[in-house]
Amino acid sequence: MTTISILGGTGHEGSGLGLRWAKAGHTVIIGSRAAEKAQAAAVELNAKLGVEAVRGLDNVSAALAAEIVVLTVPYSAHVSTLESVREAVQGKIFVDVTVPLVPPKVSRVQMPAAGSASQEAQNLLGPNVKVVTAFQNISAEHLKDSDHPIECDVLVCGDDKEAKTVVIQLAADAGMKAWDAGPLANAVVAEGLTSVLIGLNARHKVKSSGIRITGIDR
Amino acid sequence: MTTISILGGTGHEGSGLGLRWAKAGHTVIIGSRAAEKAQAAAVELNAKLGVEAVRGLDNVSAALAAEIVVLTVPYSAHVSTLESVREAVQGKIFVDVTVPLVPPKVSRVQMPAAGSASQEAQNLLGPNVKVVTAFQNISAEHLKDSDHPIECDVLVCGDDKEAKTVVIQLAADAGMKAWDAGPLANAVVAEGLTSVLIGLNARHKVKSSGIRITGIDR
């Protein structure tokens, strides 16, 4: 079992993933800019779990303490959080869940100059960090109910094959089918797809549209 | 019923779409740089259909003769074909099926400077052409067998709502479920997804992986 830190893990997406990973037996650390906020979120998750499996730390301490670091912050906090943990994540697997949404037009794909949020992360963290992207299309709605099946596949992009294999297994541990979707350059598809799904949600008055890969035995 | 011209319609993707639309009762024109090549492809499609429903013309004549113009050329012929039909398509619905693949790394997303092939088309054709993108993820493999169910949804992007509605209906006529996937800015997702699917095909030794939208009643 692995120690996973979820930076920005006090939000819906991060705490939903944390809940599912803790339930699968992983050691989960919730990170936040303020340690107290992270601790409060951990208390809440432990109450749901019925065991003391989650603790809360400030983002930098959380990043230092884990083998795998997951980033689930709003895009507005992306660069500042990356800068704060750059040293702490060297040599590690860094799972960027960030979607570069630009309010108010969140259903419109608007990528940053680097090409994608995760390319921005790779540029900023440097070549020794194994940046992998995943989970951008998973609605937080169903994540926090850990018995709810997730009807959305996960596209995993990154330039390190082994790191992708680890993340595909982490997705399975959280009840999701994940696929190796190619190099980090392909992350623009997964990040942009979130805007497409937000638009579909609005037009069809649903909360969690998703995608499934077809044509391959599951 | 509509007159649809398919530029570059001698290829697998274009003739597969043409076959299905002709079967649905539309008037289909195959376009090619050389009229004779287009005529030969039309003869072949008519033989499959058992009726004279398809004819072949050079690309410019084909574009002039139709209400809806569909572009299915390899990316290397994208700009030159657009330039050749610019005048002929003014005021029309222009369905760009082009994926900006850059051989040999076709499983890697590599968008042109304009952001996507279809944004390139819109820039080049001007604001009076209703550029809509669709069908980029549909494997030609199953299109040409018009009884074969297509297990892949179609993402339709464009800035003209009515034009998208027309294309969503055209997809249905060809046996496919299509979705309004937002503005033309979102086409990068549909175009890029083709590279993701090409990679999945290679890794899983299949020929036509695809996607389905989930979480919305169909």
XYZ file of C-alpha atoms in Angstrom:
436
model
C 0.000 0.000 0.000
C 1.102 3.528 -0.800
C 1.147 6.868 0.965
C -0.756 9.332 -1.174
C -0.935 13.055 -0.478
C -3.746 15.033 -2.031
C -2.873 18.727 -2.270
C -5.992 20.853 -2.234
C -7.622 17.738 -0.839
C -10.194 19.689 1.144
C -12.247 20.203 -2.036
C -14.903 17.786 -3.313
C -12.731 16.043 -5.917
C -9.734 15.596 -3.623
C -11.643 14.376 -0.590
C -13.700 12.008 -2.761
C -10.516 10.440 -4.126
C -9.008 10.360 -0.621
C -12.033 8.585 0.789
C -11.894 5.889 -1.878
C -8.127 5.360 -1.589
C -8.272 5.167 2.206
C -11.061 2.624 1.893
C -8.826 0.596 -0.440
C -6.140 0.511 2.257
C -3.806 3.319 1.183
C -2.419 5.844 3.651
C -3.956 9.177 2.683
C -2.782 12.658 3.621
C -4.963 15.651 2.894
C -2.942 18.765 2.067
C -4.106 22.354 2.205
C -2.487 25.761 2.380
C -3.598 25.901 6.016
C -2.804 22.773 8.068
C -5.906 23.277 10.265
C -8.200 23.158 7.246
C -6.525 19.928 6.114
C -6.862 18.442 9.607
C -10.565 19.311 9.723
C -11.085 17.591 6.361
C -9.171 14.536 7.612
C -11.370 14.342 10.734
C -14.436 14.367 8.499
C -13.081 11.610 6.242
C -12.068 9.446 9.223
C -15.587 9.810 10.612
C -16.979 8.536 7.309
C -14.455 5.690 7.224
C -14.865 4.691 10.875
C -11.068 4.424 11.245
C -8.152 6.834 11.609
C -6.743 6.381 8.093
C -6.377 9.981 6.968
C -4.403 12.894 8.378
C -4.121 16.528 7.395
C -0.975 18.613 6.801
C -0.008 21.805 5.039
C 0.662 21.239 1.326
C 4.467 21.222 1.583
C 4.579 18.814 4.527
C 2.012 16.629 2.772
C 4.094 16.573 -0.427
C 7.233 15.669 1.549
C 5.522 12.841 3.429
C 4.121 10.932 0.439
C 5.372 8.711 -2.365
C 2.648 9.868 -4.702
C 1.404 13.453 -4.765
C -1.956 14.345 -6.269
C -2.947 17.920 -7.102
C -6.638 18.871 -6.972
C -6.783 22.653 -6.774
C -8.830 25.136 -8.788
C -6.809 26.375 -11.758
C -6.365 29.795 -10.138
C -4.161 28.131 -7.478
C -2.283 25.848 -9.910
C 0.983 27.720 -10.445
C 1.320 28.966 -6.862
C 0.786 25.479 -5.435
C 3.262 23.958 -7.913
C 5.869 26.535 -6.929
C 5.355 25.851 -3.240
C 5.957 22.094 -3.552
C 8.552 21.998 -6.344
C 11.384 20.838 -4.091
C 9.195 18.468 -2.086
C 8.046 16.434 -5.117
C 11.384 15.862 -6.885
C 11.697 12.256 -8.043
C 8.062 11.459 -7.258
C 4.947 10.610 -9.207
C 2.874 13.794 -9.432
C -0.741 13.312 -10.517
C -2.176 16.559 -11.848
C -5.977 16.570 -11.803
C -6.193 20.283 -12.581
C -8.445 21.480 -15.383
C -7.560 24.944 -16.716
C -11.102 26.327 -16.570
C -11.414 30.054 -17.194
C -14.628 31.371 -15.564
C -17.186 32.376 -16.529
C -16.967 30.375 -19.789
C -16.081 27.041 -18.200
C -17.726 25.045 -20.993
C -15.270 26.545 -23.498
C -11.838 24.936 -23.884
C -9.227 27.587 -23.057
C -5.777 26.075 -22.654
C -2.848 27.979 -21.119
C 0.120 28.998 -23.275
C 2.045 25.867 -22.254
C -0.598 23.783 -24.071
C -2.264 22.294 -20.997
C -2.240 22.641 -17.226
C -0.201 19.465 -16.855
C 2.394 20.604 -19.385
C 2.629 23.754 -17.273
C 3.211 21.511 -14.240
C 5.928 19.511 -15.991
C 7.680 22.692 -17.124
C 7.553 24.141 -13.628
C 8.480 21.017 -11.665
C 11.278 19.961 -13.996
C 12.192 16.688 -15.711
C 12.794 14.644 -12.526
C 9.141 14.742 -11.543
C 6.956 12.101 -13.168
C 3.910 14.175 -14.073
C 0.865 12.073 -14.899
C -2.619 13.446 -15.545
C -5.818 11.674 -14.618
C -9.314 12.029 -13.126
C -10.084 15.397 -14.788
C -13.401 14.119 -16.120
C -14.677 12.430 -12.980
C -17.593 14.270 -11.454
C -16.975 14.923 -7.739
C -20.700 14.267 -7.277
C -20.300 10.478 -7.142
C -16.731 10.244 -5.813
C -17.679 11.126 -2.257
C -20.269 8.349 -2.119
C -17.707 5.572 -2.140
C -20.265 2.885 -2.993
C -21.557 4.745 -6.033
C -20.274 3.255 -9.300
C -18.399 5.773 -11.449
C -19.749 5.684 -14.990
C -16.775 7.468 -16.482
C -13.443 6.109 -17.665
C -10.177 7.808 -16.744
C -7.702 8.952 -19.406
C -4.158 8.752 -18.051
C -1.463 10.751 -19.864
C 2.216 11.084 -19.099
C 5.703 10.500 -20.429
C 6.676 7.844 -17.849
C 5.123 4.467 -18.622
C 5.669 2.975 -15.141
C 4.157 6.001 -13.428
C 1.086 5.645 -15.647
C 0.765 1.983 -14.673
C 0.782 2.993 -10.999
C -1.929 5.618 -11.585
C -4.070 3.187 -13.607
C -3.958 0.859 -10.592
C -4.837 3.741 -8.235
C -7.862 4.454 -10.407
C -8.900 0.799 -10.162
C -8.488 0.980 -6.376
C -10.930 3.893 -6.390
C -13.440 1.974 -8.534
C -12.595 3.422 -11.939
C -11.465 1.981 -15.260
C -8.431 3.907 -16.512
C -6.595 3.791 -19.822
C -3.097 4.759 -20.916
C -4.049 7.675 -23.175
C -0.535 8.402 -24.391
C 2.119 11.032 -23.706
C 1.688 14.184 -21.634
C 1.091 16.056 -24.916
C -2.278 14.255 -25.063
C -3.431 15.703 -21.736
C -5.044 18.587 -23.632
C -7.737 16.091 -24.650
C -8.534 14.970 -21.098
C -8.386 18.495 -19.685
C -10.469 19.934 -22.542
C -12.998 17.129 -22.311
C -14.025 18.474 -18.911
C -15.303 21.655 -20.581
C -17.164 19.547 -23.149
C -18.793 17.544 -20.331
C -19.677 20.704 -18.361
C -21.462 21.948 -21.486
C -23.277 18.628 -21.930
C -24.306 18.690 -18.248
C -25.824 22.144 -18.717
C -27.577 21.374 -22.004
C -28.994 18.055 -20.793
C -29.650 19.105 -17.181
C -27.567 16.356 -15.626
C -24.738 16.552 -13.090
C -22.212 13.991 -14.163
C -21.934 13.142 -17.825
C -18.806 11.197 -18.647
C -17.156 9.012 -21.264
C -16.529 5.335 -21.798
C -13.941 3.884 -24.122
C -15.591 1.436 -26.541
C -14.272 -1.233 -28.893
C -11.760 -2.721 -26.417
C -12.462 -5.633 -24.068
C -12.596 -4.268 -20.527
C -33.280 15.641 -48.196
C -30.045 17.480 -48.690
C -27.300 17.600 -51.282
C -24.030 16.789 -49.534
C -20.638 17.061 -51.174
C -17.750 15.159 -49.645
C -14.416 16.675 -50.630
C -11.690 14.067 -50.559
C -14.555 11.610 -50.629
C -12.552 8.969 -52.450
C -10.893 7.975 -49.163
C -12.265 5.421 -46.720
C -13.832 7.890 -44.282
C -15.492 10.017 -46.972
C -16.858 7.162 -49.039
C -18.149 5.426 -45.910
C -20.071 8.556 -44.907
C -21.274 9.004 -48.500
C -22.561 5.440 -48.655
C -24.540 5.859 -45.449
C -25.995 9.252 -46.408
C -26.987 8.042 -49.872
C -28.694 5.059 -48.255
C -30.598 7.483 -46.017
C -31.913 9.266 -49.124
C -29.557 12.240 -49.394
C -28.030 13.298 -52.697
C -24.311 12.683 -52.378
C -21.509 14.116 -54.480
C -17.991 12.765 -54.139
C -15.340 15.412 -54.683
C -11.706 14.892 -55.527
C -8.877 16.945 -56.986
C -9.300 14.910 -60.190
C -12.886 14.570 -61.427
C -12.182 11.123 -62.919
C -11.101 9.764 -59.539
C -14.286 11.110 -57.987
C -16.385 9.583 -60.761
C -14.744 6.200 -60.283
C -15.502 6.331 -56.554
C -19.114 7.291 -57.304
C -19.482 4.323 -59.678
C -18.256 2.035 -56.917
C -20.665 3.477 -54.345
C -23.612 3.250 -56.765
C -22.763 -0.393 -57.386
C -22.897 -1.016 -53.628
C -26.170 0.917 -53.336
C -27.836 -0.642 -56.370
C -29.057 2.798 -57.489
C -27.528 5.867 -59.145
C -27.501 8.081 -56.044
C -23.944 9.346 -56.075
C -21.954 11.319 -58.626
C -18.358 12.463 -58.799
C -16.999 15.948 -59.488
C -13.804 17.886 -58.943
C -13.667 19.446 -55.462
C -14.622 22.984 -56.548
C -17.594 21.870 -58.675
C -18.667 19.557 -55.857
C -18.485 22.386 -53.309
C -20.519 24.670 -55.594
C -23.214 22.052 -56.198
C -24.035 21.223 -52.559
C -25.789 22.829 -49.617
C -23.534 21.075 -47.145
C -19.843 20.520 -47.802
C -17.869 17.898 -45.887
C -14.077 17.796 -45.874
C -12.338 14.429 -45.430
C -8.771 14.877 -46.631
C -5.491 13.903 -44.975
C -4.129 16.843 -42.996
C -1.365 17.394 -45.545
C -4.049 18.469 -48.074
C -6.094 20.529 -45.579
C -4.970 24.089 -46.317
C -4.672 23.627 -50.092
C -8.172 22.145 -50.329
C -9.623 24.895 -48.148
C -8.018 27.552 -50.367
C -9.362 25.931 -53.521
C -13.000 25.937 -52.306
C -13.057 29.139 -50.263
C -15.328 31.027 -52.666
C -17.513 28.004 -53.404
C -18.494 27.401 -49.765
C -19.399 30.947 -48.681
C -22.644 30.963 -46.683
C -22.716 27.175 -46.391
C -22.348 24.613 -43.643
C -18.825 23.253 -43.837
C -18.182 20.043 -41.910
C -14.481 19.606 -41.236
C -13.600 15.988 -40.435
C -9.858 16.626 -40.681
C -7.560 15.471 -37.897
C -4.193 17.245 -37.810
C -2.096 14.103 -37.541
C 1.650 14.615 -37.910
C 3.289 11.355 -39.086
C 5.052 9.357 -37.875
C 3.817 10.121 -34.323
C 0.109 9.967 -35.090
C -0.778 8.827 -31.574
C 0.622 12.098 -30.182
C -1.614 15.179 -30.151
C 0.098 17.869 -32.233
C -2.241 20.758 -32.957
C -1.442 23.431 -35.569
C -0.688 27.016 -34.494
C -4.330 28.024 -35.033
C -5.264 25.668 -32.162
C -6.994 23.001 -34.250
C -7.520 22.032 -37.878
C -11.069 23.334 -37.802
C -10.031 26.678 -36.333
C -7.586 26.852 -39.221
C -10.519 26.178 -41.569
C -12.655 28.899 -39.989
C -9.791 31.418 -40.182
C -9.167 30.573 -43.825
C -12.788 30.379 -45.007
C -13.915 33.502 -43.158
C -16.844 34.297 -40.846
C -19.628 33.629 -43.402
C -18.906 29.928 -43.536
C -20.530 27.856 -40.801
C -17.654 25.570 -39.855
C -18.753 22.563 -37.828
C -16.510 19.673 -36.835
C -17.631 16.085 -36.495
C -16.817 12.431 -37.204
C -13.073 12.730 -36.404
C -13.211 9.739 -34.067
C -15.202 7.378 -36.252
C -13.140 4.510 -37.539
C -13.492 4.175 -41.318
C -13.350 0.416 -40.719
C -17.063 0.118 -39.909
C -18.423 3.083 -41.875
C -18.158 1.368 -45.233
C -20.212 -1.597 -44.029
C -23.435 0.368 -43.810
C -25.199 -2.276 -41.700
C -22.436 -2.345 -39.081
C -23.414 -0.490 -35.917
C -20.990 2.301 -35.020
C -19.978 1.996 -31.389
C -18.637 5.518 -31.149
C -20.442 8.762 -30.412
C -19.802 11.883 -32.470
C -18.693 15.145 -30.842
C -20.024 18.107 -32.849
C -18.358 21.489 -32.304
C -19.086 24.828 -33.932
C -20.141 28.395 -33.299
C -23.467 28.157 -35.191
C -26.119 26.341 -33.185
C -28.436 25.644 -36.165
C -25.608 24.249 -38.253
C -24.718 21.896 -35.404
C -28.335 20.712 -35.229
C -28.199 19.879 -38.961
C -24.953 17.915 -38.520
C -26.298 16.049 -35.476
C -29.206 14.929 -37.684
C -26.800 13.929 -40.484
C -24.930 11.774 -37.978
C -28.199 10.107 -36.977
C -28.981 9.488 -40.661
C -25.642 7.672 -40.895
C -26.394 5.565 -37.812
C -24.466 7.533 -35.210
C -25.339 9.270 -31.969
C -23.967 12.816 -32.009
C -23.750 15.456 -29.280
C -23.411 19.226 -29.310
C -19.928 19.436 -27.794
C -19.785 23.230 -27.634
C -18.073 25.997 -29.584
C -15.448 25.555 -32.297
C -12.809 26.198 -29.614
C -13.681 22.753 -28.234
C -12.791 20.983 -31.492
C -9.265 20.469 -30.153
C -10.770 17.779 -27.912
C -12.437 15.855 -30.747
C -9.443 16.198 -33.066
C -6.972 15.265 -30.331
C -9.081 12.337 -29.211
C -8.315 10.658 -32.533
C -4.640 10.433 -31.557
C -5.622 9.025 -28.166
C -7.768 6.374 -29.888
C -5.008 5.526 -32.393
C -2.718 4.906 -29.418
C -5.339 2.752 -27.688
C -5.847 0.766 -30.913
C -2.124 0.038 -31.083
C -1.717 -0.831 -27.402
C -4.788 -3.092 -27.298
C -4.455 -4.530 -30.821
C -7.894 -3.433 -31.997
C -8.940 -1.431 -35.043
C -11.710 0.834 -33.896
C -11.754 1.954 -30.302
C -14.142 4.814 -29.706
C -16.018 6.728 -27.022
C -19.528 6.856 -25.656
C -20.985 9.704 -23.648
C -22.382 8.388 -20.355
C -24.682 9.820 -17.712
C -27.231 11.280 -20.167
C -30.347 9.474 -21.391
C -29.822 8.582 -25.032
